[in-house]
XYZ file of C-alpha atoms in Angstrom:
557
model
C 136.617 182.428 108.353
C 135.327 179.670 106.172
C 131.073 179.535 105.867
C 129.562 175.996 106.845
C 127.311 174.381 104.226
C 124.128 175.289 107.207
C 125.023 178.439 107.208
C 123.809 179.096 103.994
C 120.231 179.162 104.930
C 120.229 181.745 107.473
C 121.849 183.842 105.143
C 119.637 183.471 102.653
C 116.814 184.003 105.148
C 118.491 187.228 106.119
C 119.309 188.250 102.728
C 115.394 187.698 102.374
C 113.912 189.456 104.962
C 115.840 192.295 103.858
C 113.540 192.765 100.306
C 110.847 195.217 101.023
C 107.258 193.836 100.502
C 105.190 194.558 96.844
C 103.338 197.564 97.439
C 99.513 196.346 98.594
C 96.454 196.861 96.435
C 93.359 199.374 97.480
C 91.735 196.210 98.177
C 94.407 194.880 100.336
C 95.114 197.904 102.589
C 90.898 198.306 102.690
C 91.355 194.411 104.324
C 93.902 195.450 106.890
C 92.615 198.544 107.932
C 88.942 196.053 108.623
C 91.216 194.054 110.100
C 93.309 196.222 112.690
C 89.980 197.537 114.002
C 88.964 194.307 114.754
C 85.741 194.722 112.819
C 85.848 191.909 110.048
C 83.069 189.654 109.732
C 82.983 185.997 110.989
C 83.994 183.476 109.251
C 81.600 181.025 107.555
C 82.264 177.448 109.891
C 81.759 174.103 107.221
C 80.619 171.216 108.827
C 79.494 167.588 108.155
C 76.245 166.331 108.602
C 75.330 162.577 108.503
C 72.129 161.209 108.559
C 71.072 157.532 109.168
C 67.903 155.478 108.075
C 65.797 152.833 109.629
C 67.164 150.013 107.075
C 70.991 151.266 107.535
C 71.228 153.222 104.610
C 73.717 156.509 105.509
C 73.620 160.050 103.848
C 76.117 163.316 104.249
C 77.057 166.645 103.115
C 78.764 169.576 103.940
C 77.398 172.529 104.460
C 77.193 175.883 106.246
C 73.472 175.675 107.226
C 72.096 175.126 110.411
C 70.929 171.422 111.113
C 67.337 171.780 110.697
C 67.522 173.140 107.657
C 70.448 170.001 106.680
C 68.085 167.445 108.631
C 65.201 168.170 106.059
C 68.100 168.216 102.630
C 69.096 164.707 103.966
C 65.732 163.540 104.173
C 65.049 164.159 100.862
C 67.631 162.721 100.189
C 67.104 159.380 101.532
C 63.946 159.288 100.415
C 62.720 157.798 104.192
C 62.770 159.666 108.082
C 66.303 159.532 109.582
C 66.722 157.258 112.924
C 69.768 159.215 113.567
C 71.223 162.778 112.848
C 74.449 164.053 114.009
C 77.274 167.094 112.605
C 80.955 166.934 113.146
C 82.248 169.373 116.091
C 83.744 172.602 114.970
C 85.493 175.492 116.680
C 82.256 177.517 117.575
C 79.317 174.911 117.817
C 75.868 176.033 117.084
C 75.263 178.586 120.376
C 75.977 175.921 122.801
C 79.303 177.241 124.006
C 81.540 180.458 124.150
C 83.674 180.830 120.629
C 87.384 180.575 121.979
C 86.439 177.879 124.158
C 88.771 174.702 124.558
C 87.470 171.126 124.918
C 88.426 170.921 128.477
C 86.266 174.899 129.468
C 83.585 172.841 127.376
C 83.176 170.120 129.220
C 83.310 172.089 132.869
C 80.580 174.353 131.396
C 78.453 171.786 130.049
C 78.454 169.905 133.528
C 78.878 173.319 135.250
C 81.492 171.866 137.390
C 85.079 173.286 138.532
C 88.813 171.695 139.237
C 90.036 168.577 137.319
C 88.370 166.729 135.018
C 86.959 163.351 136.063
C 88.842 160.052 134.141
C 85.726 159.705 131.911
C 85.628 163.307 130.807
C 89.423 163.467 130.760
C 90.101 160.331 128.588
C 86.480 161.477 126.277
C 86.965 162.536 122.579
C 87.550 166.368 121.983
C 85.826 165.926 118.419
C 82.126 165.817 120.040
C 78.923 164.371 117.891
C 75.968 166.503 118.674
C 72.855 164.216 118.021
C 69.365 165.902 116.855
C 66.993 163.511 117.548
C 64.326 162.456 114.475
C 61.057 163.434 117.075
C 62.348 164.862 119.949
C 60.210 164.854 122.948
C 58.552 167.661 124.739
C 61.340 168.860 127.033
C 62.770 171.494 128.772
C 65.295 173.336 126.552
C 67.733 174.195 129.158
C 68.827 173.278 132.541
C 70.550 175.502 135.240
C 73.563 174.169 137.079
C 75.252 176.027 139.787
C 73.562 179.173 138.722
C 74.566 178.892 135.118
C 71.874 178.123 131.959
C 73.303 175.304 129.755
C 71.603 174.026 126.413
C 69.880 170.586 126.890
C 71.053 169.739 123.860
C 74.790 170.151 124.760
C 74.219 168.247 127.667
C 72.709 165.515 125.769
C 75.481 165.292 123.257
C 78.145 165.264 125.994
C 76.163 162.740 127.861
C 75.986 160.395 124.984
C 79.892 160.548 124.405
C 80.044 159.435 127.800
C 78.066 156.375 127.224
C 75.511 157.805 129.983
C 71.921 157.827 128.948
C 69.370 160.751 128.998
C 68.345 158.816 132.591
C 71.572 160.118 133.856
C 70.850 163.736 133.456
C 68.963 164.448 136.891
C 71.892 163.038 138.741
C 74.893 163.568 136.635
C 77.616 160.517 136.973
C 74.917 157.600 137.404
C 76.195 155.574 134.286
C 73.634 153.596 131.983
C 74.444 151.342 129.022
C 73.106 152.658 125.761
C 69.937 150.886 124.246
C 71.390 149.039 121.244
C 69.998 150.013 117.874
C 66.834 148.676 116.884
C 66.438 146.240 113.955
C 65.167 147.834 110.712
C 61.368 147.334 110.109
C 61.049 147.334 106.424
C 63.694 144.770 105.730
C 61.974 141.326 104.202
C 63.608 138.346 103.740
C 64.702 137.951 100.174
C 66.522 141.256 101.157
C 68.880 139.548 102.729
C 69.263 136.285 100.401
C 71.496 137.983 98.111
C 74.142 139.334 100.327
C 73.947 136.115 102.867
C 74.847 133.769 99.593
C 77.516 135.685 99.005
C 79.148 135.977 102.539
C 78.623 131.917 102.221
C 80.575 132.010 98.904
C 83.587 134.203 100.207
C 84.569 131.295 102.665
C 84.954 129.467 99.981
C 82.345 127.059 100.383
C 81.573 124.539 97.857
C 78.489 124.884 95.269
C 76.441 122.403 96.306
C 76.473 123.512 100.039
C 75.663 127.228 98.213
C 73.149 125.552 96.383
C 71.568 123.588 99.557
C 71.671 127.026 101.436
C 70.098 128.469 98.521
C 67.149 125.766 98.669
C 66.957 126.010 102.368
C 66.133 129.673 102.720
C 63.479 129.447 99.596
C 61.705 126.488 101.442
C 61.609 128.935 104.815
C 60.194 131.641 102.828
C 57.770 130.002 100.697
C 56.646 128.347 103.894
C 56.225 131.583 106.452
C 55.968 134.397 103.665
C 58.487 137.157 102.962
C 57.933 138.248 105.488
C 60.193 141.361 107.854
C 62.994 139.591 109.388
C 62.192 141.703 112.572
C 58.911 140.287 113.194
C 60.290 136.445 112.754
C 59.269 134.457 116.053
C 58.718 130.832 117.252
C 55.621 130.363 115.277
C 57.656 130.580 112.193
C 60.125 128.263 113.222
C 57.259 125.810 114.046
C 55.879 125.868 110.304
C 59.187 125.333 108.928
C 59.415 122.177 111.151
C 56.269 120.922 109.956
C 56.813 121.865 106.752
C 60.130 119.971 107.371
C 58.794 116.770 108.800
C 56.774 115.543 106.183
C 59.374 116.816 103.396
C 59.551 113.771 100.306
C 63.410 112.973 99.215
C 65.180 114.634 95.964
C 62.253 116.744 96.254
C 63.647 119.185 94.011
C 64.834 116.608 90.883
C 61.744 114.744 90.541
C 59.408 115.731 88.259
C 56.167 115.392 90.590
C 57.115 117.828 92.274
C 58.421 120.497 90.051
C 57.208 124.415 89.928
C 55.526 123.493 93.000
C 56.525 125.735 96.582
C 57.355 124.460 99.713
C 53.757 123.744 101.139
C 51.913 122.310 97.902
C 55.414 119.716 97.566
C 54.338 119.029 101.523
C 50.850 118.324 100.311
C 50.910 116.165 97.004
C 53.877 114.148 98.830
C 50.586 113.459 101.409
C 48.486 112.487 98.614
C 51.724 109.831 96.657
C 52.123 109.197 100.348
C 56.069 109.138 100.090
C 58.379 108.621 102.894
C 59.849 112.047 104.329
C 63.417 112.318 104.351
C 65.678 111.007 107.379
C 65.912 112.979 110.731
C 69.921 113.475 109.374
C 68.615 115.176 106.259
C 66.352 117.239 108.218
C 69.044 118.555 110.951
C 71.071 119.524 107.559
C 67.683 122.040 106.539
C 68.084 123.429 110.349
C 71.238 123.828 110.667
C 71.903 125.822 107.089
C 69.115 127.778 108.285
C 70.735 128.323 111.949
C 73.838 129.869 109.891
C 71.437 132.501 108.413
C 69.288 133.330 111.918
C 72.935 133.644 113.518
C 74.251 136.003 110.365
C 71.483 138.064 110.779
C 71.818 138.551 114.891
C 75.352 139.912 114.255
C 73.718 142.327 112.074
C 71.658 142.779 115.192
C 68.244 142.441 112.391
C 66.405 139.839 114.784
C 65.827 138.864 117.899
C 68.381 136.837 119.111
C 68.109 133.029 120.146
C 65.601 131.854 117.987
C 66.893 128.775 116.793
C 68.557 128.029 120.025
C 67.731 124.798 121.227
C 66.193 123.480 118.052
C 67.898 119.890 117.241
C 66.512 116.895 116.227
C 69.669 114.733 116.747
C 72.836 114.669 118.850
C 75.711 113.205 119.659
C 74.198 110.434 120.909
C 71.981 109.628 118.147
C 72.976 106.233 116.894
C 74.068 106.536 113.787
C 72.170 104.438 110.846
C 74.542 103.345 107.991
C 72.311 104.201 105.275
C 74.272 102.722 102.564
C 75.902 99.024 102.173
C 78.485 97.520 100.316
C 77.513 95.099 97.355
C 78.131 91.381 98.001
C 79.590 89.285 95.130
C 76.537 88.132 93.032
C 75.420 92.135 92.414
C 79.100 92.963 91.435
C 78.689 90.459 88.759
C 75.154 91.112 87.872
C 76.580 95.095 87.313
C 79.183 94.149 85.735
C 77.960 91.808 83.213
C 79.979 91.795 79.848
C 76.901 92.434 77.487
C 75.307 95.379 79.298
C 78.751 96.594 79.744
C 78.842 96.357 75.525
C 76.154 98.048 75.085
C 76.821 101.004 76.820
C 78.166 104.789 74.623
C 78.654 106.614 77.528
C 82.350 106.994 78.614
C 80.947 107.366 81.929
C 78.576 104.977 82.515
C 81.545 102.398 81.096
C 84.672 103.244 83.306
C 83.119 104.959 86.683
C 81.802 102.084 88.434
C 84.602 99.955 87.290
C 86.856 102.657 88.807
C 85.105 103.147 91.982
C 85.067 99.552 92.990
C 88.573 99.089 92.375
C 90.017 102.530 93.806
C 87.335 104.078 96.412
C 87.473 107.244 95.067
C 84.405 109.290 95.667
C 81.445 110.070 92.390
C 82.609 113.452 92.369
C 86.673 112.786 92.389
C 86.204 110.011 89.403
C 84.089 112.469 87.639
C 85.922 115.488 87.927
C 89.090 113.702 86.625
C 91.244 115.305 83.442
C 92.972 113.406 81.122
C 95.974 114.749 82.934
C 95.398 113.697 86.052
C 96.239 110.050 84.501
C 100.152 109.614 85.650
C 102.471 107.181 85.570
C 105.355 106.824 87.849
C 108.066 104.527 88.477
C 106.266 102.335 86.556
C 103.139 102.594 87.339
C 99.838 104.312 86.750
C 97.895 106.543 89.200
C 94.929 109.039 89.336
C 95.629 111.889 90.760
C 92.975 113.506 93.076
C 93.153 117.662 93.428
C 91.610 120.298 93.049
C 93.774 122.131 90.865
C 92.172 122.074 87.980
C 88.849 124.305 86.503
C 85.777 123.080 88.025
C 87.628 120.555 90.286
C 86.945 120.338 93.828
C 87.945 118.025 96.791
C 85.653 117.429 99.753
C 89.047 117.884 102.584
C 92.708 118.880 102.526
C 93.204 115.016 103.037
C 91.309 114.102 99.838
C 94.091 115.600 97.489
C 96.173 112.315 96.898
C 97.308 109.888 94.097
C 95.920 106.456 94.214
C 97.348 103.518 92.019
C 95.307 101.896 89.466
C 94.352 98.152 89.913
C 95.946 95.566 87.609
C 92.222 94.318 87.137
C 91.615 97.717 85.490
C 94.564 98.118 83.765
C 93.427 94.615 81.816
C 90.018 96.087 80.775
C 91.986 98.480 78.802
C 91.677 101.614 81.028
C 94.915 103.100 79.282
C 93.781 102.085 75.966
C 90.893 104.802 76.332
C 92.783 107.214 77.818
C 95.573 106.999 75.121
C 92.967 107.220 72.543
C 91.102 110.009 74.489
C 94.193 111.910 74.291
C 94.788 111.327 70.726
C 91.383 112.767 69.800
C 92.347 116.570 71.631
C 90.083 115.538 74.467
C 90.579 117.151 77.635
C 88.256 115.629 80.429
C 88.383 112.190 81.282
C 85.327 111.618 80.862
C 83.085 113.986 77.968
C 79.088 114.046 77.963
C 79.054 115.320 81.896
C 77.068 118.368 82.704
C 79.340 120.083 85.221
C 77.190 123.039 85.894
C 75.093 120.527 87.856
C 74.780 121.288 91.323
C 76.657 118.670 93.170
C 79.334 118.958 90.284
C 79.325 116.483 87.215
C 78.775 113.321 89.111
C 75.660 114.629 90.012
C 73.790 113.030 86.569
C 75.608 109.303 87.321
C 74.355 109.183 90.889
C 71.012 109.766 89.120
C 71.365 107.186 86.526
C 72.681 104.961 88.696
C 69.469 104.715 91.097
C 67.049 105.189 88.762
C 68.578 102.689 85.656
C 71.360 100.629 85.860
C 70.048 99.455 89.294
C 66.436 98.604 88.756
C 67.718 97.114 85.260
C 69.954 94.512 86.944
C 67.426 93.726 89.731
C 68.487 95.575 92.911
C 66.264 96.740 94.964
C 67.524 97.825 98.421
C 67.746 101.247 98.713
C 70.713 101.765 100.963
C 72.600 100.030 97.418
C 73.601 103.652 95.870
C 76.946 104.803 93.515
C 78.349 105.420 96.961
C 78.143 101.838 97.904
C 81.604 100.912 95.496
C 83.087 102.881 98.056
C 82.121 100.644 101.133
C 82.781 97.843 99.060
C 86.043 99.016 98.374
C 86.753 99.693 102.586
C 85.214 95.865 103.208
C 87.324 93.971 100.707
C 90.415 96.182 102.057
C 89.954 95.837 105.664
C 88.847 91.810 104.750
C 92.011 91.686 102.826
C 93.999 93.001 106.206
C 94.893 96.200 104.969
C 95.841 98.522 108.513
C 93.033 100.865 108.975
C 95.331 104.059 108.238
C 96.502 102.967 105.011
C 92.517 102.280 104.189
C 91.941 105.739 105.765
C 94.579 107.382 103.137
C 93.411 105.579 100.234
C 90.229 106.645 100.557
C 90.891 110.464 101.298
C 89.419 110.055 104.768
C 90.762 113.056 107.345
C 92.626 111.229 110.235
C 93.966 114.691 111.525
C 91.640 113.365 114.752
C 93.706 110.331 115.539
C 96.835 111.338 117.888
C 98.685 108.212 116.723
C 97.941 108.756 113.039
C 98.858 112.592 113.102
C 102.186 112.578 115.662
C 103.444 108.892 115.002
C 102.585 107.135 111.887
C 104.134 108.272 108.901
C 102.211 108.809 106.225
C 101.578 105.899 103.655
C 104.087 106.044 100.263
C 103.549 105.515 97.089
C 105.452 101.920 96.852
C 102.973 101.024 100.448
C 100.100 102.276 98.402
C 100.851 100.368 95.826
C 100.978 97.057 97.627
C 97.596 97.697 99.592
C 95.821 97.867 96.146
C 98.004 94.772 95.014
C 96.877 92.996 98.243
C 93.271 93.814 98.470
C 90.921 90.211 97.326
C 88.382 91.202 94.848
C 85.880 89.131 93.762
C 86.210 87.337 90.446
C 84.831 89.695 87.835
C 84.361 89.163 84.042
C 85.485 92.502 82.387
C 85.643 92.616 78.635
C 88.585 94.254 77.189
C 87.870 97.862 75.669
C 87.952 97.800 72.104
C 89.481 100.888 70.493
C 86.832 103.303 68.506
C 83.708 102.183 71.133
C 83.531 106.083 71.954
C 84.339 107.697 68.877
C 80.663 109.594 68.827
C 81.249 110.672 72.506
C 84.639 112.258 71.113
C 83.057 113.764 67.998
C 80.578 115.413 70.168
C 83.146 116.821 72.783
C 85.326 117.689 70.276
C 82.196 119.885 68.682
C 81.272 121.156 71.959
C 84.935 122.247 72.599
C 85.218 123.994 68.933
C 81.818 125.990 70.162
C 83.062 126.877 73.452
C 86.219 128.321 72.082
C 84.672 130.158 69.048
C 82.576 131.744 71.845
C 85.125 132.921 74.132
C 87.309 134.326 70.926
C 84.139 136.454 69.614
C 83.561 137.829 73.404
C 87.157 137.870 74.117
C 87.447 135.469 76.300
């Protein structure tokens, strides 16, 4: 009879079992003899113990000591008492029940009870967590129920799987929550800077709203102390908002006010008597400091609620347009033709010329590459993304291309950017600092408040870099642009508008194209760019690019 191809494994187990054993040692058959009078020793039971500080901080071995002894090695270890101390469960626990008990014949003894198991015990963990507490109270260390001696211990630890608190044990089945954990006590505040910054920075937030959390949290501290985030209350909260009240604008560029903290800026802005900063700016201060009081609640660190309720403006605030657009006789007073001549800066040439005629925002302009200068079909756009190193876009809505003006085009926009590109020149624009905090516009916006617009006599405040924007928007809606092609132009979100999301298509290139064609400017004198204007901006970016690469080969970068 033919074999199967199975059926060569049992015989090969049966040819197997057939081989007589190797002959045992002396030491072997000394083992089995121990062992058939039931006489060998017990074995040695390994468990893990884990320990738990008062600022979170965790500590565990292994180890076949009892837990005193363990509780006073961790410690030592953690240099600080343990809140918390608790071993994994093993076959034979520590005296508390018989040695060849089950988890079920534990839990009946422990509650000295008989039949089924109730749902709680039944549906419990079998791998129990005794818990040693840190100073355990004067007690009783047993209990007797139903004639039988149980370990109060035991009882606790099964009680405390259970979610049932040590109330519960006169009654047995009267459920209590657990108290929740309380907050560390050593913890300060610049503890927690660190690691708050950098859950901020993993959501990808941008680096000036790092950098305003940043100054937010060093104004709280320098104004209430560093002090332990558990004992933070309402009184601190009220010093901030005074502090907060009487805070001076760009507090932290001007030069009055430098190396100075939070309550000596409060004080000399008292003595220059300058204005505090709007009620807008100052619901920005509480609400990046709200984000930190409600990060540390979810790491249950303080008590909760304690900015609750604290808002200086709503929904019905009116809102204050705190910038305007320029009217015709400052657009020609900025953009006369001799101070335009005298000017070396790439920047301080091409970037108000460029806002007022495309809308972009400071940033996009001066973020732009070289690259980001495309033609198609004929003509010539700038191309807003973030794509690029150090370029970032306020919305999802902001990446877009928007055509160039023809009014631009005539000052010889391409001229410099063809020449720009024939001198290895990456960045639109070189001689920006773009480690500044609000990105490299951040030096124009400066420049352009404190200079250009005192120099050509303008006075009004609410007349900032921004304002070419809302001149752009007036001369566009004037010029009877429809509000959504505006709305694209400038990058402006619109996902809010049913109609605009659901039912109008999006505006094309070609409809682009004619709103800039269509939008009325006023009549501006530009003089045409003359070729080599720049070359000592391009030497010097050149040299700064030769430095910046020698740097990165000699660190391998």
């Amino acid at each position: 009879m033919p074999h199967h191809y199975h059926d060569r494994f049992k015989r090969l187990r049966a040819a197997a079992a057939q081989i007589p054993p190797p002959p045992m040692s002396d030491a072997e058959r000394a083992d089995a003899v121990i062992l058939d009078v039931d006489a060998a020793p017990p074995a040695q039971l390994l468990r893990q113990f884990h320990g738990r500080t008062a600022d979170g901080s965790r500590v565990s071995m292994y180890s076949q000591r009892g837990p005193e002894e363990v509780r006073d090695i961790l410690t030592r270890r953690a240099g600080q008492p343990l809140v918390h101390f608790r071993w994994s469960h093993s076959d034979v626990p520590f005296g508390a029940f018989e040695p060849q008990s089950t988890a079920r014949e534990r839990h009946l003894a422990a509650l000295g009870m008989r039949g089924p198991l109730p749902a709680a015990v039944a549906d419990a963990s079998d791998d129990l967590a005794p818990v040693l507490p840190v100073a355990p109270a004067v007690v009783p260390t047993s209990i007797t129920v139903g004639g039988q001696s149980i370990p109060l211990e035991a009882v606790t630890a099964i009680l405390a799987s259970l979610g049932m608190s040590g109330g519960a044990i006169g009654g047995f089945g009267a459920p209590a929550p657990l108290t929740p954990p309380s907050p560390p006590s050593n913890v300060r505040l610049t503890d927690r800077i660190a690691p708050f910054l950098s859950f901020v920075e993993q959501k990808k937030t941008s680096r000036s709203l790092l950098v305003d959390h940043a100054a937010t949290l060093r104004m709280f501290i320098e104004t209430v102390g560093d002090k332990r985030v558990a004992e933070l209350g309402p009184t601190d909260l009220d010093a901030f908002l005074a502090v907060l009240r009487r805070w001076p604008a760009h507090a932290a560029k001007r030069r009055e006010y430098r190396k100075l903290d939070a309550k000596a800026v409060v004080r000399k802005a008292d003595i220059l008597k300058d204005p505090a900063v709007d009620v807008r700016t100052q619901q920005g201060y509480i609400d990046r400091l709200r984000r930190f009081f409600l990060w540390l609640e979810q790491r249950q660190e303080i008590r909760p609620g304690l900015m609750k309720g604290i808002r200086l403006i709503s929904k019905r605030t009116p809102f204050t347009r705190p910038r305007q657009p320029f009217d015709t006789h400052e657009l020609v007073a900025l953009f006369s033709a001799p101070r335009l001549l005298s000017m070396r800066s790439p920047a301080h040439y091409w970037l108000p010329l460029l806002a007022l005629y495309t809308g972009l925002r400071l940033r996009e302009l001066a973020q732009l590459y070289l690259a980001d200068v495309v033609e198609h079909g004929g003509r010539w756009f700038l191309y807003v993304s973030d794509g690029r190193k150090g370029q970032r876009i306020k919305t999802r809505s902001s990446n877009r291309m928007v055509p160039l003006h023809d009014a631009v085009v005539k000052a010889g926009f391409l001229d410099y950017v063809d020449e720009a590109r024939g001198k290895g020149i990456e960045v639109l624009f070189p001689g920006l600092n773009w480690n500044a905090a609000n990105g490299p516009g951040d030096t124009i916006s400066d420049w352009f408040s404190r200079t250009l617009r005192k120099h050509v006599g303008i006075t009004d405040p609410a007349r900032t870099f921004h304002s070419f924007r809302h001149t752009f928007a007036t001369f566009a809606s004037r010029s009877g642009l429809r509000d959504g092609l505006i709305a694209e132009l400038l990058g402006h979100d619109t996902s809010h508008n049913t109609l605009n999301t659901y039912y109008v298509a999006l505006a094309n290139l070609p409809e682009k194209c004619w709103g800039i064609d269509h939008i009325q400017f006023p009549s501006l004198c530009h003089p045409p760019y003359q070729r080599g204007h720049f070359d000592g901006a391009f030497d010097a970016e050149r040299r700064r690019m030769e430095r910046h690469a020698k740097v990165g080969k000699t660190f391998g970068r």
